[in-house]
Coordinates of C-alpha atoms and ligand atoms in Angstrom, one line a residue:
X1072 CA -35.7 28.2 70.1
X1073 CA -35.2 31.7 71.3
X1074 CA -36.6 31.7 74.8
X1075 CA -35.1 35.0 75.6
X1076 CA -37.2 36.7 73.0
X1077 CA -40.5 35.4 74.4
X1078 CA -42.6 38.6 75.0
X1079 CA -44.8 38.8 78.0
X1080 CA -46.6 42.0 77.1
X1081 CA -46.0 45.4 78.7
X1082 CA -44.5 45.5 82.1
X1083 CA -47.3 45.4 84.7
X1084 CA -45.1 46.9 87.5
X1085 CA -46.0 44.2 90.0
X1086 CA -42.5 42.9 89.9
X1087 CA -41.6 41.4 93.2
X1088 CA -39.4 43.1 95.8
X1089 CA -36.6 40.7 94.9
X1090 CA -36.2 41.9 91.3
X1091 CA -36.7 45.5 92.1
X1092 CA -34.1 45.6 94.8
X1093 CA -31.5 43.7 92.9
X1094 CA -32.0 45.3 89.5
X1095 CA -31.4 48.7 91.1
X1096 CA -28.1 47.3 92.4
X1097 CA -28.4 49.2 95.6
X1098 CA -24.9 50.5 96.2
X1099 CA -25.2 50.9 100.0
X1100 CA -26.3 47.3 100.2
X1101 CA -23.4 46.2 98.2
X1102 CA -20.8 48.3 100.1
X1103 CA -21.9 46.8 103.4
X1104 CA -20.9 43.5 101.9
X1105 CA -17.8 41.6 102.0
X1106 CA -18.1 40.4 98.5
X1107 CA -16.1 39.2 95.5
X1108 CA -16.4 40.0 91.9
X1109 CA -17.2 37.3 89.4
X1110 CA -16.1 37.8 85.8
X1111 CA -18.2 36.3 83.0
X1112 CA -15.7 35.6 80.2
X1113 CA -15.2 33.6 77.0
X1114 CA -14.9 34.0 73.3
X1115 CA -17.5 36.1 71.5
X1116 CA -21.1 34.9 70.9
X1117 CA -21.2 32.1 73.5
X1118 CA -24.0 33.7 75.6
X1119 CA -22.0 35.6 78.2
X1120 CA -24.4 38.6 78.2
X1121 CA -27.4 36.3 78.1
X1122 CA -26.0 34.6 81.2
X1123 CA -25.3 37.9 82.9
X1124 CA -28.7 39.3 82.0
X1125 CA -30.4 36.2 83.3
X1126 CA -28.4 36.5 86.6
X1127 CA -29.0 40.2 87.1
X1128 CA -32.0 41.0 84.9
X1129 CA -30.1 44.0 83.7
X1130 CA -31.3 45.3 80.3
X1131 CA -28.3 44.6 78.0
X1132 CA -27.8 44.0 74.3
X1133 CA -27.7 40.3 73.2
X1134 CA -27.2 39.3 69.6
X1135 CA -25.9 36.4 67.5
X1136 CA -22.8 38.0 66.2
X1137 CA -19.4 38.6 67.8
X1138 CA -18.5 41.7 69.8
X1139 CA -22.1 42.6 70.7
X1140 CA -20.7 43.7 74.0
X1141 CA -18.0 46.3 73.9
X1142 CA -18.3 48.1 77.1
X1143 CA -18.4 45.8 80.2
X1144 CA -21.7 45.3 82.0
X1145 CA -21.6 45.3 85.8
X1146 CA -24.6 44.1 87.8
X1147 CA -25.9 42.4 90.8
X1148 CA -26.9 38.8 90.9
X1149 CA -27.0 36.6 93.9
X1150 CA -26.0 33.5 95.7
X1151 CA -28.7 31.1 96.8
X1152 CA -28.5 29.3 100.1
X1153 CA -31.1 27.6 102.4
X1154 CA -32.0 30.2 105.1
X1155 CA -31.5 29.3 108.7
X1156 CA -34.8 30.7 109.9
X1157 CA -36.6 27.3 109.5
X1158 CA -34.0 25.6 111.6
X1159 CA -34.3 28.3 114.4
X1160 CA -38.1 28.3 113.9
X1161 CA -38.3 32.1 113.6
X1162 CA -39.8 34.4 111.1
X1163 CA -37.1 36.5 109.5
X1164 CA -37.0 40.0 108.3
X1165 CA -33.9 40.3 106.0
X1166 CA -32.2 43.6 105.3
X1167 CA -29.1 43.0 103.2
X1168 CA -30.5 40.0 101.4
X1169 CA -33.9 38.4 100.7
X1170 CA -35.6 35.2 101.9
X1171 CA -38.1 33.6 99.5
X1172 CA -39.8 30.4 100.7
X1173 CA -36.9 29.5 102.9
X1174 CA -34.3 30.4 100.2
X1175 CA -31.8 33.2 101.2
X1176 CA -30.7 35.2 98.2
X1177 CA -27.5 37.2 98.9
X1178 CA -26.4 39.9 96.4
X1179 CA -23.1 39.5 94.6
X1180 CA -21.5 41.4 91.8
X1181 CA -20.9 40.2 88.3
X1182 CA -19.1 41.7 85.3
X1183 CA -19.8 40.7 81.7
X1184 CA -17.0 41.7 79.3
X1185 CA -16.3 41.7 75.6
X1186 CA -15.5 38.4 73.9
X1187 CA -11.9 37.3 73.8
X1188 CA -10.3 36.1 70.6
X1189 CA -7.0 34.2 70.2
X1190 CA -4.1 36.7 70.5
X1191 CA -6.0 39.0 72.7
X1192 CA -3.0 39.4 75.1
X1193 CA -1.1 40.9 72.2
X1194 CA -4.0 43.3 71.5
X1195 CA -6.1 41.4 69.0
X1196 CA -9.9 42.0 68.9
X1197 CA -10.8 44.0 72.0
X1198 CA -7.9 42.1 73.7
X1199 CA -6.1 44.3 76.1
X1200 CA -9.3 46.2 77.0
X1201 CA -11.0 42.9 77.9
X1202 CA -8.1 41.7 80.0
X1203 CA -7.9 45.0 81.7
X1204 CA -11.6 44.7 82.7
X1205 CA -11.2 41.3 84.3
X1206 CA -8.2 42.1 86.4
X1207 CA -10.3 42.8 89.4
X1208 CA -12.3 39.6 89.1
X1209 CA -11.8 37.1 91.9
X1210 CA -13.1 34.2 90.0
X1211 CA -14.0 33.6 86.4
X1212 CA -17.1 32.0 84.9
X1213 CA -16.0 30.8 81.4
X1214 CA -19.1 30.6 79.2
X1215 CA -18.5 28.1 76.4
X1216 CA -20.8 27.4 73.5
X1217 CA -21.3 23.7 74.1
X1218 CA -23.3 23.3 70.9
X1219 CA -20.1 23.8 68.8
X1220 CA -22.0 26.3 66.6
X1221 CA -19.5 29.2 66.8
X1222 CA -15.9 29.1 65.6
X1223 CA -12.9 30.2 67.6
X1224 CA -13.6 33.8 67.0
X1225 CA -17.3 33.5 67.7
X1226 CA -18.6 33.5 64.1
X1227 CA -21.6 31.2 63.5
X1228 CA -20.6 27.9 62.0
X1229 CA -22.4 24.6 61.4
X1230 CA -23.7 23.3 64.8
X1231 CA -21.3 20.7 66.2
X1232 CA -18.5 21.8 63.8
X1233 CA -16.3 23.6 66.4
X1234 CA -14.7 21.7 69.3
X1235 CA -15.3 23.7 72.6
X1236 CA -12.3 22.0 74.2
X1237 CA -10.2 24.3 72.0
X1238 CA -11.9 27.3 73.6
X1239 CA -10.9 26.2 77.1
X1240 CA -7.2 25.8 76.1
X1241 CA -7.1 29.1 74.3
X1242 CA -8.6 31.0 77.2
X1243 CA -6.1 29.5 79.7
X1244 CA -3.3 30.5 77.4
X1245 CA -4.6 34.0 76.9
X1246 CA -4.8 34.7 80.6
X1247 CA -1.4 33.1 81.3
X1248 CA 0.3 35.1 78.4
X1249 CA -1.3 38.3 79.7
X1250 CA 0.0 37.8 83.2
X1251 CA 3.3 36.7 81.9
X1252 CA 3.6 39.8 79.7
X1253 CA 3.1 42.0 82.7
X1254 CA 5.7 40.0 84.8
X1255 CA 8.2 39.6 82.1
X1256 CA 9.1 43.2 81.6
X1257 CA 12.5 43.6 83.1
X1258 CA 12.2 40.2 84.7
X1259 CA 15.9 39.3 84.4
X1260 CA 16.9 42.6 86.0
X1261 CA 14.4 42.3 88.8
X1262 CA 15.4 38.8 89.6
X1263 CA 19.1 39.7 89.6
X1264 CA 18.5 42.7 91.8
X1265 CA 16.4 40.7 94.2
X1266 CA 19.1 38.2 94.5
X1267 CA 21.9 40.7 94.9
X1268 CA 20.1 42.8 97.5
X1269 CA 18.6 39.7 99.2
X1270 CA 15.2 41.2 98.7
X1271 CA 12.2 38.9 98.9
X1272 CA 10.8 38.1 95.5
X1273 CA 7.3 37.8 97.0
X1274 CA 7.1 41.6 97.6
X1275 CA 8.5 42.4 94.2
X1276 CA 6.0 40.2 92.5
X1277 CA 3.2 41.5 94.6
X1278 CA 3.9 45.0 93.6
X1279 CA 4.0 44.0 89.9
X1280 CA 0.8 42.1 90.1
X1281 CA -1.2 44.3 92.5
X1282 CA -3.1 45.8 89.5
X1283 CA -4.5 42.3 88.8
X1284 CA -5.9 41.9 92.3
X1285 CA -3.3 39.2 93.1
X1286 CA -2.4 38.9 96.7
X1287 CA 1.0 38.0 98.3
X1288 CA -0.4 34.8 99.8
X1289 CA -1.4 33.6 96.3
X1290 CA 2.1 34.3 95.0
X1291 CA 3.5 32.4 97.9
X1292 CA 1.2 29.5 97.2
X1293 CA 2.1 29.4 93.5
X1294 CA 5.8 29.3 94.2
X1295 CA 5.3 26.6 96.8
X1296 CA 3.2 24.5 94.4
X1297 CA 5.7 24.8 91.6
X1298 CA 8.6 24.0 93.9
X1299 CA 10.7 26.9 92.6
X1300 CA 13.5 28.5 94.6
X1301 CA 12.2 31.8 95.8
X1302 CA 15.7 32.9 96.8
X1303 CA 17.1 32.3 93.3
X1304 CA 14.6 33.8 90.9
X1305 CA 17.4 34.6 88.4
X1306 CA 17.9 30.9 88.0
X1307 CA 14.3 30.2 86.9
X1308 CA 14.2 28.9 83.3
X1309 CA 11.7 30.0 80.7
X1310 CA 9.7 26.8 81.5
X1311 CA 9.8 27.5 85.2
X1312 CA 8.5 31.0 84.6
X1313 CA 5.6 29.7 82.5
X1314 CA 4.8 27.0 85.0
X1315 CA 4.7 29.6 87.8
X1316 CA 2.5 32.0 85.8
X1317 CA 0.1 29.2 85.0
X1318 CA -0.1 28.0 88.6
X1319 CA -0.6 31.6 89.7
X1320 CA -3.5 32.0 87.2
X1321 CA -5.2 28.9 88.6
X1322 CA -4.8 30.2 92.2
X1323 CA -5.6 33.8 91.7
X1324 CA -8.3 33.6 89.0
X1325 CA -10.0 30.3 89.7
X1326 CA -12.4 29.4 86.9
X1327 CA -15.3 27.1 86.2
X1328 CA -16.9 26.3 82.9
X1329 CA -20.5 26.9 81.9
X1330 CA -21.4 24.6 79.0
X1331 CA -24.0 26.9 77.5
X1332 CA -26.6 26.3 74.8
X1333 CA -27.4 22.9 76.1
X1334 CA -30.8 23.1 74.4
X1335 CA -29.0 22.6 71.0
X1336 CA -28.0 19.3 69.4
X1337 CA -24.4 18.3 69.8
X1338 CA -24.2 20.0 73.2
X1339 CA -24.7 16.8 75.0
X1340 CA -21.6 15.1 73.4
X1341 CA -19.5 18.2 74.0
X1342 CA -20.6 18.4 77.6
X1343 CA -19.2 14.9 78.2
X1344 CA -15.9 16.0 76.6
X1345 CA -15.7 19.1 78.7
X1346 CA -16.4 17.1 81.9
X1347 CA -13.2 15.2 81.4
X1348 CA -11.2 18.4 81.9
X1349 CA -9.9 19.4 85.3
X1350 CA -12.7 21.9 85.9
X1351 CA -16.1 22.2 87.4
X1352 CA -18.4 22.1 84.4
X1353 CA -22.0 23.2 84.6
X1354 CA -24.5 22.4 81.9
X1355 CA -26.5 25.6 81.1
X1356 CA -29.2 27.1 79.1
X1357 CA -28.8 30.8 79.8
X1358 CA -31.6 31.7 77.4
X1359 CA -34.1 29.6 79.3
X1360 CA -33.1 31.2 82.6
X1361 CA -33.6 34.6 81.1
X1362 CA -37.1 33.7 79.9
X1363 CA -38.0 32.2 83.2
X1364 CA -36.7 35.1 85.2
X1365 CA -38.5 37.6 83.0
X1366 CA -41.8 35.7 83.4
X1367 CA -41.2 35.4 87.2
X1368 CA -40.5 39.1 87.4
X1369 CA -44.0 39.7 86.0
X1370 CA -45.4 37.2 88.3
X1371 CA -46.7 35.1 85.5
X1372 CA -44.9 32.1 86.9
X1373 CA -43.7 31.0 90.3
X1374 CA -39.9 30.4 89.8
X1375 CA -36.9 31.2 91.9
X1376 CA -33.5 31.2 90.3
X1377 CA -32.0 27.8 90.6
X1378 CA -35.4 26.0 91.0
X1379 CA -35.7 22.7 89.2
X1380 CA -39.3 23.5 88.0
X1381 CA -41.8 26.4 87.8
X1382 CA -45.6 26.8 88.1
X1383 CA -47.7 28.9 85.8
X1384 CA -49.6 31.4 88.0
X1385 CA -51.6 33.4 85.5
X1386 CA -52.3 31.2 82.4
X1387 CA -55.0 33.7 81.3
X1388 CA -52.2 36.3 80.7
X1389 CA -50.1 34.0 78.6
X1390 CA -50.7 33.2 74.9
X1391 CA -50.7 29.7 73.7
X1392 CA -47.2 30.1 72.1
X1393 CA -45.9 31.5 75.4
X1394 CA -47.2 28.6 77.3
X1395 CA -45.7 26.2 74.7
X1396 CA -42.3 27.9 75.0
X1397 CA -42.4 27.6 78.8
X1398 CA -43.4 23.9 78.5
X1399 CA -40.5 23.4 76.1
X1400 CA -38.1 24.9 78.6
X1401 CA -39.5 22.5 81.3
X1402 CA -39.1 19.5 79.1
X1403 CA -35.8 20.2 77.3
X1404 CA -34.0 22.0 80.0
X1405 CA -35.3 21.6 83.5
X1406 CA -36.3 18.0 83.3
X1407 CA -33.1 17.1 81.4
X1408 CA -30.4 18.9 83.4
X1409 CA -32.3 19.6 86.7
X1410 CA -32.0 23.4 86.4
X1411 CA -30.9 26.0 83.8
X1412 CA -27.4 26.2 85.3
X1413 CA -27.1 29.9 85.8
X1414 CA -27.7 29.9 89.5
X1415 CA -25.7 26.8 90.1
X1416 CA -22.7 28.5 88.3
X1417 CA -22.8 31.5 90.6
X1418 CA -23.2 29.3 93.7
X1419 CA -20.3 27.1 92.6
X1420 CA -18.1 30.1 92.0
X1421 CA -18.7 31.4 95.5
X1422 CA -18.9 28.2 97.5
X1423 CA -16.5 26.0 95.6
X1424 CA -14.0 28.2 93.7
X1425 CA -13.8 31.0 96.3
X1426 CA -14.6 28.7 99.3
X1427 CA -17.0 31.1 100.9
X1428 CA -19.5 30.4 103.6
X1429 CA -22.6 32.2 104.9
X1430 CA -22.7 33.7 108.3
X1431 CA -25.6 35.6 109.9
X1432 CA -24.6 38.3 112.4
X1433 CA -27.2 39.2 115.1
X1434 CA -27.1 41.4 118.2
X1435 CA -29.7 39.6 120.3
X1436 CA -29.0 35.9 120.5
X1437 CA -32.3 35.2 122.1
X1438 CA -34.4 36.7 119.4
X1439 CA -31.7 36.5 116.6
X1440 CA -32.4 40.1 116.0
X1441 CA -30.5 43.4 115.4
X1442 CA -31.0 46.4 117.6
X1443 CA -34.1 47.3 115.7
X1444 CA -35.6 43.9 116.4
X1445 CA -35.1 42.7 112.8
X1446 CA -34.8 39.0 112.8
X1447 CA -31.8 37.5 110.9
X1448 CA -31.3 40.8 109.1
X1449 CA -28.0 40.0 107.3
X1450 CA -26.3 37.1 105.7
X1451 CA -22.6 37.6 105.0
X1452 CA -20.4 35.7 102.6
X1453 CA -17.0 35.2 104.1
X1454 CA -14.1 33.0 103.3
X1455 CA -13.9 29.6 104.8
X1456 CA -11.5 29.8 107.8
X1457 CA -12.7 33.2 109.0
X1458 CA -12.5 33.5 112.7
X1459 CA -14.9 35.1 115.1
X1460 CA -12.7 38.1 115.5
X1461 CA -12.0 38.5 111.8
X1462 CA -15.8 38.3 111.3
X1463 CA -16.2 41.2 113.8
X1464 CA -13.7 43.2 111.7
X1465 CA -15.7 42.6 108.6
X1466 CA -18.8 44.0 110.2
X1467 CA -17.0 47.0 111.5
X1468 CA -13.4 47.9 112.4
X1469 CA -14.6 49.2 115.8
X1470 CA -16.2 45.9 116.6
X1471 CA -13.0 44.0 115.7
X1472 CA -10.9 46.2 117.8
X1473 CA -13.0 46.0 120.9
X1474 CA -14.0 42.4 120.5
X1475 CA -14.4 40.5 123.8
X1476 CA -16.0 37.3 122.7
X1477 CA -18.8 36.0 120.4
X1478 CA -21.8 33.8 121.0
X1479 CA -22.8 31.0 118.7
X1480 CA -26.6 31.2 118.6
X1481 CA -26.8 27.4 118.0
X1482 CA -26.5 26.1 121.5
X1483 CA -25.9 29.6 122.8
X1484 CA -22.2 28.9 123.5
X1485 CA -19.5 31.5 124.0
X1486 CA -16.7 31.3 121.4
X1487 CA -13.3 32.9 121.5
X1488 CA -11.7 35.2 118.9
X1489 CA -9.8 32.3 117.2
X1490 CA -12.8 30.1 116.7
X1491 CA -13.3 29.3 113.0
X1492 CA -16.8 30.0 111.9
X1493 CA -18.8 27.4 110.0
X1494 CA -21.3 27.7 107.2
X1495 CA -24.7 29.0 108.3
X1496 CA -23.5 30.0 111.7
X1497 CA -25.5 32.7 113.5
X1498 CA -23.1 34.8 115.5
X1499 CA -23.4 37.6 118.0
X1500 CA -20.3 39.7 118.7
X1501 CA -19.8 41.0 122.2
X1502 CA -17.4 44.0 122.3
X1503 CA -16.3 46.6 124.7
X1504 CA -18.3 49.1 122.7
X1505 CA -21.4 47.3 121.4
X1506 CA -22.8 44.1 120.2
X1507 CA -23.6 43.1 116.7
Ligands
GTP556 N1 -29.8 28.2 71.8 C1 -29.3 29.0 72.7 N2 -28.8 30.2 72.3 C2 -28.3 31.0 73.3 C3 -28.2 30.7 74.7 N3 -27.6 31.7 75.3 C4 -27.4 32.6 74.4 N4 -27.8 32.3 73.2 C5 -27.7 33.1 72.0 O1 -26.3 33.2 71.6 C6 -26.2 34.5 71.0 C7 -25.1 35.3 71.6 O2 -25.5 35.7 72.9 P1 -24.8 36.9 73.7 O3 -25.3 36.8 75.1 O4 -24.9 38.2 73.1 O5 -23.3 36.4 73.6 P2 -22.0 37.0 74.1 O6 -21.1 35.9 74.5 O7 -22.3 38.1 75.2 O8 -21.4 37.7 72.8 P3 -20.4 38.9 72.6 O9 -20.9 40.1 73.5 O10 -20.5 39.3 71.2 O11 -19.1 38.4 73.0 C8 -27.5 35.2 71.0 O12 -28.2 34.9 69.8 C9 -28.3 34.5 72.1 O13 -29.7 34.5 72.0 C10 -28.7 29.4 75.0 O14 -28.7 29.0 76.2 N5 -29.2 28.6 74.0
MG557 MG1 -21.9 40.0 75.2

């Protein structure tokens, strides 16, 4: 079943606003955003690019052999969350995001990279290049071929022959070895100097790891969790060191597993095995999502990413075989797993791995509008624990600096700078300079 290759005739250019905006990956829109980067990773041929393409609708090469992707693809997908406009009984007019039938879609950035093979950290395959590309990723979506139809290097094998659990182990190891190889250089000397000069090891490690987007707070947490003595790094054994690196990997590059190719036999059994691991595992059929998104883009079906079903809108424009393919997706994917899994993976990465929440800034709490009268114009993704003042800073430095108080639109209550915001809050900032 190659859903992705279903043809829907020539483009009729009636693509909805949603797809046009997001496909163009509006830079200004993204920059205004406090967003994180999601890395789509895994061994070759598991469907990473299919997943990426389904999420972003970017035209990229997909093929059933390893190393189809060489240069990374960067694109804009989105997080799906129920919009607050229904609750507030207003009609919204979004600017930085979109609202479709009560569903708010907030753009986020994804990167799809070349497949990783065992030994990549030492330079095998496209190894170092791959690792270099994910260094800025804040969270990782590990796409696994749950059908077991590709070997550890991504070559086709008999379906069910390969055990995908091995892929999870190997990927963990590759990333840990890569981090370790960066840290290990001169480790003994660094550790000794830090001890001799009573220098904090956190700062030294932070400098070493800054290229990997790892923050000091994450280093601190990894040392805390492993119970190592930060004052005596020279005394860390090889085992301590590896434990530290592995913990740091989990903290700084949190990962979930997408069990892809769920439409194929053997996937079900492998999914059960994967679920026993200490990861969030999402059953997925990236090819089905790609087919549905392409059909929706041409308004042939009514389908929003993440929906559990779709409706055919223009049957007269579809051939019998296209209708059959869509019905097969409904039966074998949507009815079986509840959704294709692509949207759920992105949502999980943001809301669970990265612990983000959605906050709507407005200027006018009465009308929930900005200064142009746009109702609920923006939805921001911010880390859980963000305070009202920190939120003001995220919108604009000036607003943070001249912050006086904020107003929570639910109940129209004043809140102070240290109030921690909650998911789906609608907030107005009152500052000495202006409101937002
Ligand atoms: N049956 C099935 N096949 C899929 C699915 N997703 C992707 N594929 C197929 O898997 C093959 C590899 O897909 P790609 O998206 O190119 O895989 P990749 O992981 O990006 O591969 P590399 O770039 O080579 O690392 C293609 O033949 C896809 O059509 C799926 O959900 N089900
Ligand atoms: Mg690829």
